[in-house]
């Protein structure tokens, strides 16, 4: 938004695909354009992506153990599941969310935005993130986006650190 006005920009197909895969909102100028875009994506999907789409329907019915196995696959680097991460996260318990968050932050995984998982992460995991930042192991840009999810105690720790820096 600029001066309380919503602005729209034209995206290249590559940018639109990236936004679509990150579950970001894309506004099309007409329905036909949207249908063609989605059909082009579906026709290019590898078999593994189609399998994952079918698995997504099972998520509400899976036990914690099965969901933990899914998290293990993501942590091992399964890019197929990684692309649908935001569909998976709401069904995970907090321990598995913390494990994923830690992997994303520690490995500086650029394909997954840590902010997208932050609402599901425990206060302890966020506090560990602050510890890592204070130790100099994280970029300042990441912390700027995480502030809304931090406890007041962690905000105060960050403030004290930055004041004394």
C-alpha atoms as an extended CHARMM CRD file, in Angstrom:
* protein
*
       165  EXT
         1         1  UNK       CA              0.0000000000        0.0000000000        0.0000000000  PROA      1               0.0000000000
         2         2  UNK       CA              1.1780000000        3.4430000000       -0.8500000000  PROA      2               0.0000000000
         3         3  UNK       CA             -0.5780000000        6.3900000000        0.7640000000  PROA      3               0.0000000000
         4         4  UNK       CA             -3.5010000000        4.1190000000        1.7560000000  PROA      4               0.0000000000
         5         5  UNK       CA             -3.9290000000        2.9730000000       -1.8480000000  PROA      5               0.0000000000
         6         6  UNK       CA             -3.5810000000       -0.6490000000       -2.8420000000  PROA      6               0.0000000000
         7         7  UNK       CA             -1.1540000000       -1.0530000000       -5.7200000000  PROA      7               0.0000000000
         8         8  UNK       CA             -0.9370000000       -3.9300000000       -8.1790000000  PROA      8               0.0000000000
         9         9  UNK       CA              2.0210000000       -4.8400000000      -10.3650000000  PROA      9               0.0000000000
        10        10  UNK       CA              2.3030000000       -7.0890000000      -13.3590000000  PROA      10              0.0000000000
        11        11  UNK       CA              4.3000000000      -10.2550000000      -12.7170000000  PROA      11              0.0000000000
        12        12  UNK       CA              6.3320000000      -12.3410000000      -15.0780000000  PROA      12              0.0000000000
        13        13  UNK       CA              5.2200000000      -15.9520000000      -15.3540000000  PROA      13              0.0000000000
        14        14  UNK       CA              8.2180000000      -17.0220000000      -13.2540000000  PROA      14              0.0000000000
        15        15  UNK       CA              7.3160000000      -14.5150000000      -10.5220000000  PROA      15              0.0000000000
        16        16  UNK       CA              3.6850000000      -15.6450000000      -10.6150000000  PROA      16              0.0000000000
        17        17  UNK       CA              4.7310000000      -19.2860000000      -10.2950000000  PROA      17              0.0000000000
        18        18  UNK       CA              6.9300000000      -18.4560000000       -7.3020000000  PROA      18              0.0000000000
        19        19  UNK       CA              4.0850000000      -16.5130000000       -5.6530000000  PROA      19              0.0000000000
        20        20  UNK       CA              1.6300000000      -19.3280000000       -6.3740000000  PROA      20              0.0000000000
        21        21  UNK       CA              3.9470000000      -21.9610000000       -4.8940000000  PROA      21              0.0000000000
        22        22  UNK       CA              4.4220000000      -19.7980000000       -1.7750000000  PROA      22              0.0000000000
        23        23  UNK       CA              0.6240000000      -19.5660000000       -1.4260000000  PROA      23              0.0000000000
        24        24  UNK       CA              0.7100000000      -15.8020000000       -1.9410000000  PROA      24              0.0000000000
        25        25  UNK       CA             -2.3390000000      -14.0090000000       -3.3260000000  PROA      25              0.0000000000
        26        26  UNK       CA             -2.2800000000      -13.4820000000       -7.0840000000  PROA      26              0.0000000000
        27        27  UNK       CA             -4.9120000000      -11.3130000000       -8.7470000000  PROA      27              0.0000000000
        28        28  UNK       CA             -5.7020000000      -12.1130000000      -12.3680000000  PROA      28              0.0000000000
        29        29  UNK       CA             -7.2720000000       -9.6730000000      -14.8190000000  PROA      29              0.0000000000
        30        30  UNK       CA             -9.8210000000      -12.2770000000      -15.9130000000  PROA      30              0.0000000000
        31        31  UNK       CA            -10.9060000000      -15.8290000000      -15.0460000000  PROA      31              0.0000000000
        32        32  UNK       CA             -9.6800000000      -17.2170000000      -18.3650000000  PROA      32              0.0000000000
        33        33  UNK       CA             -6.1720000000      -16.0060000000      -17.6330000000  PROA      33              0.0000000000
        34        34  UNK       CA             -6.2980000000      -17.6520000000      -14.1990000000  PROA      34              0.0000000000
        35        35  UNK       CA             -7.5130000000      -20.9790000000      -15.6290000000  PROA      35              0.0000000000
        36        36  UNK       CA             -4.7820000000      -21.0270000000      -18.2870000000  PROA      36              0.0000000000
        37        37  UNK       CA             -2.1420000000      -20.2660000000      -15.6310000000  PROA      37              0.0000000000
        38        38  UNK       CA             -3.3050000000      -23.0210000000      -13.2770000000  PROA      38              0.0000000000
        39        39  UNK       CA             -3.6720000000      -25.5490000000      -16.1090000000  PROA      39              0.0000000000
        40        40  UNK       CA             -0.1270000000      -24.7780000000      -17.2670000000  PROA      40              0.0000000000
        41        41  UNK       CA              1.1500000000      -25.4360000000      -13.7480000000  PROA      41              0.0000000000
        42        42  UNK       CA             -0.7710000000      -28.6860000000      -13.3880000000  PROA      42              0.0000000000
        43        43  UNK       CA              0.4700000000      -30.0030000000      -16.7150000000  PROA      43              0.0000000000
        44        44  UNK       CA              4.0800000000      -29.3110000000      -15.6590000000  PROA      44              0.0000000000
        45        45  UNK       CA              3.7230000000      -30.9030000000      -12.2260000000  PROA      45              0.0000000000
        46        46  UNK       CA              5.8960000000      -33.9210000000      -11.6970000000  PROA      46              0.0000000000
        47        47  UNK       CA              4.1900000000      -37.0820000000      -10.5010000000  PROA      47              0.0000000000
        48        48  UNK       CA              5.5370000000      -36.4930000000       -6.9710000000  PROA      48              0.0000000000
        49        49  UNK       CA              3.6690000000      -33.1540000000       -6.7400000000  PROA      49              0.0000000000
        50        50  UNK       CA              0.4290000000      -34.8380000000       -7.7540000000  PROA      50              0.0000000000
        51        51  UNK       CA              1.0500000000      -37.4380000000       -5.0610000000  PROA      51              0.0000000000
        52        52  UNK       CA              1.5730000000      -34.6790000000       -2.4810000000  PROA      52              0.0000000000
        53        53  UNK       CA             -1.6600000000      -32.9740000000       -3.5060000000  PROA      53              0.0000000000
        54        54  UNK       CA             -3.4900000000      -36.2360000000       -2.7960000000  PROA      54              0.0000000000
        55        55  UNK       CA             -1.6950000000      -36.5400000000        0.5490000000  PROA      55              0.0000000000
        56        56  UNK       CA             -2.8260000000      -33.0530000000        1.5750000000  PROA      56              0.0000000000
        57        57  UNK       CA             -6.4030000000      -34.3230000000        1.7800000000  PROA      57              0.0000000000
        58        58  UNK       CA             -5.3090000000      -36.8710000000        4.3800000000  PROA      58              0.0000000000
        59        59  UNK       CA             -3.6340000000      -34.3530000000        6.7030000000  PROA      59              0.0000000000
        60        60  UNK       CA             -6.6220000000      -33.7490000000        9.0040000000  PROA      60              0.0000000000
        61        61  UNK       CA             -6.8820000000      -37.4830000000        9.6450000000  PROA      61              0.0000000000
        62        62  UNK       CA             -3.2230000000      -38.3220000000       10.2830000000  PROA      62              0.0000000000
        63        63  UNK       CA             -1.8470000000      -39.1380000000       13.7260000000  PROA      63              0.0000000000
        64        64  UNK       CA              1.0060000000      -37.1130000000       15.2390000000  PROA      64              0.0000000000
        65        65  UNK       CA              3.4510000000      -39.9450000000       14.4900000000  PROA      65              0.0000000000
        66        66  UNK       CA              2.5910000000      -39.8660000000       10.7880000000  PROA      66              0.0000000000
        67        67  UNK       CA              2.8490000000      -36.0880000000       10.6940000000  PROA      67              0.0000000000
        68        68  UNK       CA              6.2500000000      -36.3220000000       12.4060000000  PROA      68              0.0000000000
        69        69  UNK       CA              7.4040000000      -38.6370000000        9.6120000000  PROA      69              0.0000000000
        70        70  UNK       CA              6.2950000000      -35.9890000000        7.1270000000  PROA      70              0.0000000000
        71        71  UNK       CA              8.3160000000      -33.3760000000        9.0490000000  PROA      71              0.0000000000
        72        72  UNK       CA             11.3260000000      -35.7180000000        8.9560000000  PROA      72              0.0000000000
        73        73  UNK       CA             11.0420000000      -35.8150000000        5.1540000000  PROA      73              0.0000000000
        74        74  UNK       CA             10.9120000000      -32.0130000000        4.9880000000  PROA      74              0.0000000000
        75        75  UNK       CA             13.9450000000      -31.7430000000        7.2640000000  PROA      75              0.0000000000
        76        76  UNK       CA             15.8210000000      -34.2260000000        5.0620000000  PROA      76              0.0000000000
        77        77  UNK       CA             15.1920000000      -31.8280000000        2.1920000000  PROA      77              0.0000000000
        78        78  UNK       CA             12.1600000000      -33.2230000000        0.3520000000  PROA      78              0.0000000000
        79        79  UNK       CA             11.3830000000      -30.2450000000       -1.8900000000  PROA      79              0.0000000000
        80        80  UNK       CA              8.0370000000      -31.7180000000       -2.9430000000  PROA      80              0.0000000000
        81        81  UNK       CA              6.6590000000      -31.4450000000        0.5750000000  PROA      81              0.0000000000
        82        82  UNK       CA              8.5060000000      -28.1800000000        1.1970000000  PROA      82              0.0000000000
        83        83  UNK       CA              6.4850000000      -26.4820000000       -1.5400000000  PROA      83              0.0000000000
        84        84  UNK       CA              3.2300000000      -27.3550000000        0.2440000000  PROA      84              0.0000000000
        85        85  UNK       CA              4.5760000000      -26.5910000000        3.7060000000  PROA      85              0.0000000000
        86        86  UNK       CA              1.9530000000      -23.9790000000        4.5190000000  PROA      86              0.0000000000
        87        87  UNK       CA             -0.7600000000      -26.5710000000        3.9610000000  PROA      87              0.0000000000
        88        88  UNK       CA              0.9880000000      -28.9630000000        6.3470000000  PROA      88              0.0000000000
        89        89  UNK       CA              1.9420000000      -26.6450000000        9.2400000000  PROA      89              0.0000000000
        90        90  UNK       CA             -1.5510000000      -26.0940000000       10.7290000000  PROA      90              0.0000000000
        91        91  UNK       CA             -1.8360000000      -29.8440000000       11.3480000000  PROA      91              0.0000000000
        92        92  UNK       CA              1.5060000000      -30.2240000000       13.1260000000  PROA      92              0.0000000000
        93        93  UNK       CA              2.0330000000      -30.2700000000       16.8570000000  PROA      93              0.0000000000
        94        94  UNK       CA              4.1910000000      -27.5460000000       18.3420000000  PROA      94              0.0000000000
        95        95  UNK       CA              7.2490000000      -29.7910000000       18.7010000000  PROA      95              0.0000000000
        96        96  UNK       CA              7.2720000000      -30.5410000000       14.9780000000  PROA      96              0.0000000000
        97        97  UNK       CA              6.6940000000      -26.8690000000       14.1410000000  PROA      97              0.0000000000
        98        98  UNK       CA              9.6720000000      -25.9820000000       16.3210000000  PROA      98              0.0000000000
        99        99  UNK       CA             11.8430000000      -28.5790000000       14.5500000000  PROA      99              0.0000000000
       100       100  UNK       CA             10.8960000000      -27.1640000000       11.1560000000  PROA      100             0.0000000000
       101       101  UNK       CA             11.4180000000      -23.5820000000       12.2700000000  PROA      101             0.0000000000
       102       102  UNK       CA             14.8540000000      -24.4330000000       13.6090000000  PROA      102             0.0000000000
       103       103  UNK       CA             15.8140000000      -26.0990000000       10.3120000000  PROA      103             0.0000000000
       104       104  UNK       CA             14.5950000000      -23.1200000000        8.2920000000  PROA      104             0.0000000000
       105       105  UNK       CA             16.3710000000      -20.5330000000       10.4470000000  PROA      105             0.0000000000
       106       106  UNK       CA             19.6310000000      -22.4020000000       11.0640000000  PROA      106             0.0000000000
       107       107  UNK       CA             20.1030000000      -23.4120000000        7.4350000000  PROA      107             0.0000000000
       108       108  UNK       CA             19.0030000000      -20.0000000000        6.1620000000  PROA      108             0.0000000000
       109       109  UNK       CA             16.5740000000      -21.8310000000        3.8670000000  PROA      109             0.0000000000
       110       110  UNK       CA             15.5640000000      -19.1990000000        1.3380000000  PROA      110             0.0000000000
       111       111  UNK       CA             12.7640000000      -21.2220000000       -0.2160000000  PROA      111             0.0000000000
       112       112  UNK       CA             10.7400000000      -21.0960000000        3.0120000000  PROA      112             0.0000000000
       113       113  UNK       CA              9.9180000000      -17.8260000000        4.7090000000  PROA      113             0.0000000000
       114       114  UNK       CA             10.3300000000      -18.2690000000        8.5020000000  PROA      114             0.0000000000
       115       115  UNK       CA              7.5500000000      -15.7440000000        9.0630000000  PROA      115             0.0000000000
       116       116  UNK       CA              5.0700000000      -18.1460000000        7.4960000000  PROA      116             0.0000000000
       117       117  UNK       CA              5.6730000000      -20.7160000000       10.2280000000  PROA      117             0.0000000000
       118       118  UNK       CA              6.3090000000      -18.2950000000       13.1470000000  PROA      118             0.0000000000
       119       119  UNK       CA              2.6530000000      -18.1690000000       14.3270000000  PROA      119             0.0000000000
       120       120  UNK       CA              2.7700000000      -21.9310000000       14.9610000000  PROA      120             0.0000000000
       121       121  UNK       CA              6.0780000000      -21.9980000000       16.8390000000  PROA      121             0.0000000000
       122       122  UNK       CA              6.5280000000      -22.1400000000       20.6160000000  PROA      122             0.0000000000
       123       123  UNK       CA              7.7430000000      -19.1980000000       22.6570000000  PROA      123             0.0000000000
       124       124  UNK       CA             10.8420000000      -21.2520000000       23.5230000000  PROA      124             0.0000000000
       125       125  UNK       CA             11.7630000000      -21.6910000000       19.8490000000  PROA      125             0.0000000000
       126       126  UNK       CA             11.3980000000      -17.9650000000       19.2700000000  PROA      126             0.0000000000
       127       127  UNK       CA             13.5010000000      -17.2820000000       22.3590000000  PROA      127             0.0000000000
       128       128  UNK       CA             16.2230000000      -19.5770000000       20.9650000000  PROA      128             0.0000000000
       129       129  UNK       CA             16.0520000000      -17.5380000000       17.7680000000  PROA      129             0.0000000000
       130       130  UNK       CA             16.7760000000      -14.4010000000       19.7890000000  PROA      130             0.0000000000
       131       131  UNK       CA             19.7130000000      -16.2190000000       21.4290000000  PROA      131             0.0000000000
       132       132  UNK       CA             21.1220000000      -17.0960000000       17.9990000000  PROA      132             0.0000000000
       133       133  UNK       CA             20.7380000000      -13.4960000000       16.8430000000  PROA      133             0.0000000000
       134       134  UNK       CA             22.5240000000      -12.1540000000       19.9220000000  PROA      134             0.0000000000
       135       135  UNK       CA             25.3140000000      -14.6880000000       19.2710000000  PROA      135             0.0000000000
       136       136  UNK       CA             25.6590000000      -13.2020000000       15.7730000000  PROA      136             0.0000000000
       137       137  UNK       CA             24.4210000000      -16.2860000000       13.9100000000  PROA      137             0.0000000000
       138       138  UNK       CA             21.4040000000      -14.6360000000       12.2270000000  PROA      138             0.0000000000
       139       139  UNK       CA             20.8110000000      -11.6960000000        9.9270000000  PROA      139             0.0000000000
       140       140  UNK       CA             19.1260000000       -8.5890000000       11.2620000000  PROA      140             0.0000000000
       141       141  UNK       CA             16.5450000000       -8.6230000000        8.4380000000  PROA      141             0.0000000000
       142       142  UNK       CA             15.1010000000      -11.8940000000        9.7240000000  PROA      142             0.0000000000
       143       143  UNK       CA             14.6600000000      -10.4720000000       13.2030000000  PROA      143             0.0000000000
       144       144  UNK       CA             12.8320000000       -7.4050000000       11.9250000000  PROA      144             0.0000000000
       145       145  UNK       CA             10.0770000000       -9.6380000000       10.5830000000  PROA      145             0.0000000000
       146       146  UNK       CA              9.8980000000      -11.8000000000       13.7200000000  PROA      146             0.0000000000
       147       147  UNK       CA              9.2540000000       -8.9940000000       16.2620000000  PROA      147             0.0000000000
       148       148  UNK       CA              5.4430000000       -9.3790000000       16.2750000000  PROA      148             0.0000000000
       149       149  UNK       CA              5.7750000000      -13.0010000000       17.4060000000  PROA      149             0.0000000000
       150       150  UNK       CA              8.2510000000      -12.4350000000       20.2470000000  PROA      150             0.0000000000
       151       151  UNK       CA              7.4010000000      -12.2750000000       23.9250000000  PROA      151             0.0000000000
       152       152  UNK       CA              7.9060000000       -8.9880000000       25.7500000000  PROA      152             0.0000000000
       153       153  UNK       CA             10.8500000000      -10.6080000000       27.5700000000  PROA      153             0.0000000000
       154       154  UNK       CA             12.5690000000      -11.3770000000       24.2600000000  PROA      154             0.0000000000
       155       155  UNK       CA             11.7800000000       -7.9150000000       22.8910000000  PROA      155             0.0000000000
       156       156  UNK       CA             13.4420000000       -6.4400000000       25.9840000000  PROA      156             0.0000000000
       157       157  UNK       CA             16.4840000000       -8.7180000000       25.5270000000  PROA      157             0.0000000000
       158       158  UNK       CA             16.8050000000       -7.6190000000       21.9040000000  PROA      158             0.0000000000
       159       159  UNK       CA             16.4520000000       -3.9850000000       22.8640000000  PROA      159             0.0000000000
       160       160  UNK       CA             19.1440000000       -4.3040000000       25.5380000000  PROA      160             0.0000000000
       161       161  UNK       CA             21.4320000000       -6.0740000000       23.0650000000  PROA      161             0.0000000000
       162       162  UNK       CA             20.9310000000       -3.4500000000       20.3560000000  PROA      162             0.0000000000
       163       163  UNK       CA             21.3910000000       -0.5570000000       22.7900000000  PROA      163             0.0000000000
       164       164  UNK       CA             24.6980000000       -2.0100000000       23.9940000000  PROA      164             0.0000000000
       165       165  UNK       CA             25.9110000000       -2.9790000000       20.5250000000  PROA      165             0.0000000000
